[in-house]
């Protein structure tokens, strides 16, 4: 197992490619992402716990010497050198303990498969969120760079008009202040971009090359229809299936705890070998014996273990019922968030952003021709900066909410 992990780690490139799309990013995360490796180790650990639970008590083998005669010549009538005993002891679990443990282990194995499936999907959602955040941060950074270039040209025009007396000192100072504020916003956007690059690199196990990475704009398309939610089908989601299997396992563990009050006997079978020499009618003596030992519940009868198993069962059951009860409400809440984000996204992309860009271009042209005041230009440019920043943010929020919504309504039957 460790060899395969090392082989996967060696196959993962440390340098990010020049270009990457969303499908490639998700495939890279599945193969090399540290979270996915953690989930797989957790899955292997859960399978190991189930295997331990299925194991039945091993028999004990013992071999001993009951009499060792180092000087047999001193006893001519019975010159036995040694007497040996071979014994096997086996513990027998009564009260159905073995049966309940196997059932609990089987349920744990199924729960582990459901957990792994859902955790991988949830981690892929996290990768997609980081992808969209990085796309939005890149877009904000580029928008502010474009505005900075506009500020350079506007400053050149303003200097000429200021020297000519067309604009006042107050208007000129307002322009310089607006340029500085845009520069501050650009530097903050660059810091945010570096943070998003770092987070994305950690999820995909890249060590360098993120500065030049170009992401494909794989934004999700708006949803045209909304699926009818079936509560019964929703309960088949893998995370809820895992909780049900854990409850089944805890229920069988509770039965094991209750069965602990039935003592488990240990049955032993012994073979004794006594070689005898000397007299003509003497020979080898072989004897057999059987014994049974039963624990006496004098000080306790495993009441603590039984009580703990009861508590763990009710905890698992309560967690399952609460998750099932809240599943539909969580989906409905996420659907409302998605619809609101989609409406805002469409409104910004189709109405507000085109209008703001058209107004900004018209204002730039009109200012160069002296048709509008500088303050009008600054107001128009400030509006464009705010709208672009909001558009990038809403686009990312809409994409992330759609991915999460699809995870919550997705139902995939797993046949362990």
XYZ file of C-alpha atoms in Angstrom:
416
model
C 0.000 0.000 0.000
C 2.765 2.465 0.889
C 4.527 1.602 -2.360
C 1.518 2.616 -4.425
C 1.266 5.912 -2.548
C 4.941 6.609 -3.164
C 4.488 5.750 -6.840
C 1.554 8.165 -7.122
C 3.558 10.881 -5.378
C 6.468 10.377 -7.751
C 4.135 10.591 -10.764
C 2.734 13.968 -9.672
C 4.452 16.906 -11.333
C 5.516 19.641 -8.929
C 5.407 22.447 -11.499
C 2.034 23.715 -12.640
C 1.380 23.660 -16.402
C 0.994 26.827 -18.432
C -2.730 26.198 -18.976
C -5.302 24.237 -17.017
C -9.025 23.659 -17.334
C -11.505 22.595 -14.672
C -11.637 18.925 -15.682
C -7.838 18.680 -15.600
C -7.722 20.357 -12.215
C -10.224 17.872 -10.765
C -8.326 14.914 -12.245
C -5.074 16.257 -10.811
C -6.686 16.650 -7.383
C -7.971 13.070 -7.443
C -4.510 11.721 -8.223
C -2.257 14.032 -6.232
C -4.356 16.120 -3.846
C -3.313 15.691 -0.189
C -6.920 15.683 1.016
C -7.746 12.748 -1.218
C -4.739 10.828 0.085
C -5.964 11.525 3.628
C -9.436 10.227 2.788
C -7.977 7.046 1.313
C -5.850 6.434 4.397
C -8.928 6.989 6.567
C -10.810 4.482 4.421
C -8.048 1.902 4.818
C -8.068 2.521 8.562
C -11.828 1.978 8.717
C -11.471 -1.283 6.805
C -8.763 -2.348 9.247
C -11.076 -1.589 12.192
C -13.795 -3.701 10.572
C -11.356 -6.547 10.012
C -10.248 -6.408 13.642
C -13.880 -6.541 14.736
C -14.476 -9.676 12.655
C -11.557 -11.562 14.161
C -12.505 -14.403 16.490
C -10.399 -15.492 19.470
C -7.342 -17.542 18.608
C -6.655 -20.832 20.406
C -3.747 -20.935 22.852
C -1.124 -23.659 22.563
C 1.042 -24.562 25.538
C 3.765 -27.177 26.050
C 5.346 -27.975 29.398
C 7.531 -30.412 31.296
C 6.069 -31.604 34.590
C 9.061 -33.666 35.789
C 12.620 -33.572 34.588
C 14.912 -36.400 35.816
C 18.530 -35.584 35.042
C 19.810 -38.797 36.714
C 17.551 -41.701 35.664
C 20.168 -44.306 36.645
C 19.462 -43.604 40.307
C 15.911 -44.917 39.863
C 16.215 -48.335 38.155
C 12.532 -49.171 38.662
C 11.404 -46.024 36.815
C 14.064 -44.433 34.703
C 11.878 -41.701 33.070
C 13.929 -38.770 31.830
C 10.946 -36.326 31.637
C 7.157 -36.083 31.574
C 5.595 -33.666 29.097
C 2.199 -32.072 28.616
C 0.683 -30.499 25.480
C -2.422 -28.339 25.840
C -4.776 -26.339 23.608
C -7.253 -23.804 25.062
C -10.030 -22.136 23.081
C -12.297 -19.300 24.205
C -15.907 -19.629 23.028
C -17.998 -16.471 22.716
C -21.571 -17.042 23.791
C -24.682 -14.931 23.512
C -24.176 -14.211 19.807
C -21.159 -11.942 20.334
C -19.355 -13.237 17.257
C -22.444 -12.881 15.067
C -23.097 -9.309 16.221
C -19.456 -8.317 15.769
C -19.455 -9.585 12.184
C -22.653 -7.673 11.433
C -21.198 -4.524 12.965
C -18.003 -4.945 10.936
C -19.939 -5.457 7.691
C -21.892 -2.247 8.314
C -18.658 -0.381 9.050
C -17.173 -1.524 5.748
C -20.197 -0.283 3.807
C -20.175 3.005 5.741
C -16.492 3.438 4.926
C -17.218 3.102 1.204
C -20.023 5.660 1.374
C -17.841 8.005 3.429
C -14.993 7.768 0.940
C -17.345 8.429 -1.974
C -18.946 11.488 -0.413
C -15.697 12.897 0.973
C -14.101 12.706 -2.462
C -17.086 14.511 -3.980
C -16.963 17.138 -1.250
C -13.241 17.624 -1.799
C -13.857 18.036 -5.537
C -16.379 20.741 -4.696
C -13.658 22.450 -2.677
C -11.304 22.230 -5.658
C -13.946 23.758 -7.914
C -14.539 26.549 -5.402
C -10.828 27.317 -5.334
C -10.760 27.224 -9.158
C -13.597 29.754 -9.414
C -12.092 31.953 -6.681
C -8.801 32.037 -8.579
C -10.610 32.843 -11.818
C -12.448 35.717 -10.122
C -9.291 37.012 -8.451
C -7.466 36.920 -11.801
C -10.335 38.798 -13.450
C -10.401 41.459 -10.720
C -6.662 41.886 -11.005
C -6.900 42.284 -14.789
C -9.795 44.757 -14.538
C -7.876 46.951 -12.130
C -4.816 46.792 -14.366
C -6.957 48.016 -17.253
C -8.292 50.831 -15.093
C -4.745 51.747 -14.124
C -3.885 52.081 -17.792
C -6.924 54.314 -18.255
C -5.744 56.388 -15.301
C -2.354 56.912 -16.937
C -3.966 58.274 -20.090
C -6.460 60.322 -18.102
C -3.677 61.822 -16.038
C -1.820 62.882 -19.181
C -4.938 64.596 -20.522
C -5.656 66.175 -17.143
C -2.147 67.619 -16.882
C -2.561 69.275 -20.275
C -5.968 70.663 -19.389
C -4.730 71.764 -15.941
C -1.860 73.706 -17.450
C -4.280 75.215 -19.936
C -6.607 76.245 -17.122
C -9.501 74.089 -18.309
C -9.739 72.269 -14.966
C -9.198 73.581 -11.475
C -6.561 72.506 -8.984
C -9.306 70.866 -6.941
C -10.430 68.676 -9.850
C -6.845 67.752 -10.659
C -6.204 66.711 -7.042
C -9.381 64.628 -7.069
C -8.056 62.793 -10.113
C -4.733 62.072 -8.396
C -6.573 60.777 -5.327
C -8.739 58.532 -7.475
C -5.635 57.200 -9.241
C -4.021 56.380 -5.894
C -7.157 54.627 -4.668
C -7.238 52.519 -7.810
C -3.589 51.643 -7.271
C -4.347 50.597 -3.692
C -7.205 48.431 -4.923
C -4.864 46.862 -7.468
C -2.302 46.001 -4.805
C -5.000 44.477 -2.599
C -6.236 42.479 -5.591
C -2.697 41.228 -6.192
C -2.433 40.094 -2.572
C -5.778 38.316 -2.876
C -4.606 36.710 -6.108
C -1.489 35.346 -4.420
C -3.617 33.906 -1.595
C -5.920 32.178 -4.068
C -2.941 30.850 -6.025
C -1.447 29.433 -2.839
C -4.705 27.747 -1.826
C -5.171 26.299 -5.304
C -1.581 25.040 -5.373
C -2.024 23.301 -2.013
C -5.182 21.521 -3.146
C -3.464 20.255 -6.317
C -0.026 19.640 -4.736
C 1.804 22.113 -6.990
C 4.959 23.706 -5.632
C 5.650 26.366 -8.260
C 4.513 27.720 -11.593
C 1.225 29.216 -10.378
C 2.291 32.760 -11.301
C 2.128 31.981 -15.016
C -0.794 29.551 -14.863
C -3.743 30.436 -17.076
C -7.077 28.906 -16.145
C -9.718 28.174 -18.727
C -12.907 30.121 -18.079
C -15.037 27.063 -17.407
C -17.845 28.974 -15.746
C -21.049 26.938 -15.329
C -23.983 27.917 -17.496
C -27.157 29.196 -15.818
C -29.641 26.500 -14.909
C -32.741 26.638 -17.096
C -34.834 24.234 -15.008
C -34.896 23.068 -11.426
C -35.245 19.397 -10.531
C -38.204 18.219 -8.491
C -36.869 17.195 -5.102
C -37.799 13.688 -3.976
C -37.200 13.325 -0.256
C -37.065 9.535 -0.385
C -34.516 9.666 -3.170
C -32.582 12.365 -1.352
C -32.161 9.997 1.578
C -30.107 7.734 -0.690
C -27.307 10.311 -0.799
C -23.988 8.711 0.131
C -23.379 10.736 3.308
C -26.814 9.812 4.669
C -26.264 6.189 3.652
C -23.016 6.209 5.608
C -24.790 7.499 8.719
C -27.413 4.750 8.462
C -24.741 2.072 8.169
C -22.924 3.521 11.188
C -26.166 3.312 13.151
C -26.551 -0.338 12.155
C -22.988 -0.993 13.268
C -23.565 0.786 16.578
C -26.773 -1.188 17.109
C -24.913 -4.481 16.740
C -22.170 -3.203 19.010
C -24.884 -2.484 21.555
C -26.038 -6.094 21.267
C -22.452 -7.181 21.851
C -22.364 -5.017 24.979
C -25.570 -6.575 26.254
C -24.213 -10.072 25.568
C -21.143 -9.389 27.699
C -23.163 -10.342 30.780
C -23.043 -13.931 29.492
C -19.677 -15.425 30.526
C -17.484 -16.906 27.818
C -16.031 -20.293 28.768
C -12.573 -21.488 27.858
C -12.283 -25.190 27.069
C -8.880 -26.839 27.264
C -7.685 -30.242 25.999
C -4.413 -31.656 27.347
C -2.242 -34.611 26.338
C 0.279 -35.991 28.880
C 3.202 -38.162 27.798
C 5.167 -40.210 30.406
C 7.830 -42.572 29.052
C 8.662 -45.377 31.565
C 11.553 -47.884 31.340
C 13.122 -50.445 33.680
C 10.771 -53.347 34.372
C 9.644 -55.661 31.599
C 5.969 -54.934 32.074
C 6.470 -51.147 32.108
C 5.909 -49.022 29.005
C 4.914 -45.520 27.944
C 1.955 -43.926 29.748
C -0.230 -41.451 27.780
C -3.130 -39.652 29.417
C -5.703 -37.091 28.249
C -7.559 -34.449 30.205
C -10.155 -31.795 29.484
C -10.923 -28.673 31.452
C -13.370 -25.780 31.435
C -12.820 -22.346 32.923
C -15.548 -19.727 33.324
C -15.015 -16.139 34.515
C -16.858 -15.258 37.702
C -18.611 -11.885 37.599
C -17.818 -11.120 41.193
C -16.643 -7.509 40.913
C -18.319 -6.465 37.655
C -20.281 -7.853 34.723
C -19.071 -5.396 32.076
C -21.784 -2.876 32.917
C -19.504 -0.008 31.842
C -18.840 -1.488 28.416
C -22.537 -2.180 27.914
C -23.481 1.349 28.948
C -20.891 2.874 26.618
C -22.215 0.795 23.711
C -25.756 2.017 24.476
C -24.643 5.660 24.505
C -22.699 5.294 21.253
C -25.739 3.721 19.591
C -28.041 6.577 20.583
C -25.427 9.122 19.481
C -25.164 7.494 16.040
C -28.933 7.211 15.743
C -29.477 10.822 16.764
C -26.888 12.042 14.257
C -28.518 9.997 11.496
C -32.055 11.213 12.260
C -31.012 14.852 12.500
C -29.146 14.661 9.185
C -32.113 13.002 7.474
C -34.535 15.498 8.985
C -32.473 18.499 7.865
C -31.455 17.138 4.444
C -34.424 18.535 2.505
C -34.331 21.872 4.310
C -30.626 22.281 3.568
C -31.235 21.588 -0.121
C -34.151 24.037 -0.260
C -32.045 26.710 1.426
C -29.179 26.127 -1.013
C -31.632 26.281 -3.906
C -32.833 29.718 -2.763
C -29.241 30.924 -2.499
C -28.472 29.558 -5.961
C -31.532 31.200 -7.527
C -30.671 34.539 -5.940
C -27.046 34.330 -7.099
C -28.134 33.313 -10.578
C -30.524 36.272 -10.837
C -27.811 38.673 -9.654
C -25.269 37.127 -12.024
C -27.544 37.392 -15.054
C -28.536 40.937 -14.157
C -24.925 42.030 -13.804
C -23.664 40.272 -16.926
C -26.527 41.216 -19.244
C -27.579 44.653 -17.981
C -25.445 46.408 -15.396
C -21.907 45.556 -16.574
C -22.493 46.367 -20.287
C -24.174 49.638 -19.306
C -21.314 50.585 -16.966
C -18.677 49.791 -19.613
C -20.561 51.742 -22.273
C -20.947 54.705 -19.923
C -17.246 54.594 -19.041
C -16.162 54.554 -22.692
C -18.505 57.424 -23.504
C -17.224 59.406 -20.536
C -13.592 58.844 -21.510
C -14.268 60.044 -25.041
C -16.350 62.988 -23.876
C -13.702 64.051 -21.360
C -10.956 63.956 -23.960
C -13.130 66.263 -26.105
C -13.854 68.517 -23.142
C -17.574 67.759 -23.187
C -17.837 66.710 -19.488
C -16.211 67.721 -16.238
C -13.470 65.693 -14.602
C -15.661 64.867 -11.599
C -18.203 63.256 -13.928
C -15.425 61.140 -15.424
C -14.231 60.061 -11.987
C -17.728 59.098 -10.917
C -18.236 57.029 -14.065
C -14.889 55.304 -13.686
C -15.483 54.591 -10.025
C -18.819 53.037 -10.888
C -17.180 50.819 -13.479
C -14.565 49.678 -10.987
C -17.233 48.761 -8.437
C -19.424 46.989 -11.005
C -16.534 44.945 -12.408
C -15.407 43.894 -8.966
C -18.954 42.954 -8.003
C -19.466 41.080 -11.283
C -16.362 38.942 -10.720
C -17.376 38.224 -7.148
C -20.985 37.349 -8.007
C -19.886 35.133 -10.882
C -17.679 33.151 -8.513
C -20.394 32.988 -5.855
C -22.920 31.769 -8.397
C -20.556 29.099 -9.727
C -19.737 27.871 -6.225
C -23.368 27.770 -5.128
C -24.325 25.778 -8.242
C -21.571 23.217 -7.626
C -22.637 22.794 -3.991
C -26.296 22.498 -4.949
C -25.523 19.766 -7.462
C -23.609 17.872 -4.783
C -26.552 18.056 -2.364
C -29.132 16.796 -4.861
C -26.915 14.209 -6.519
C -27.837 10.635 -5.634
C -25.646 7.771 -6.699
C -26.434 4.207 -5.699
C -23.346 2.443 -4.393
C -23.261 -1.323 -4.548
C -20.565 -2.370 -2.073
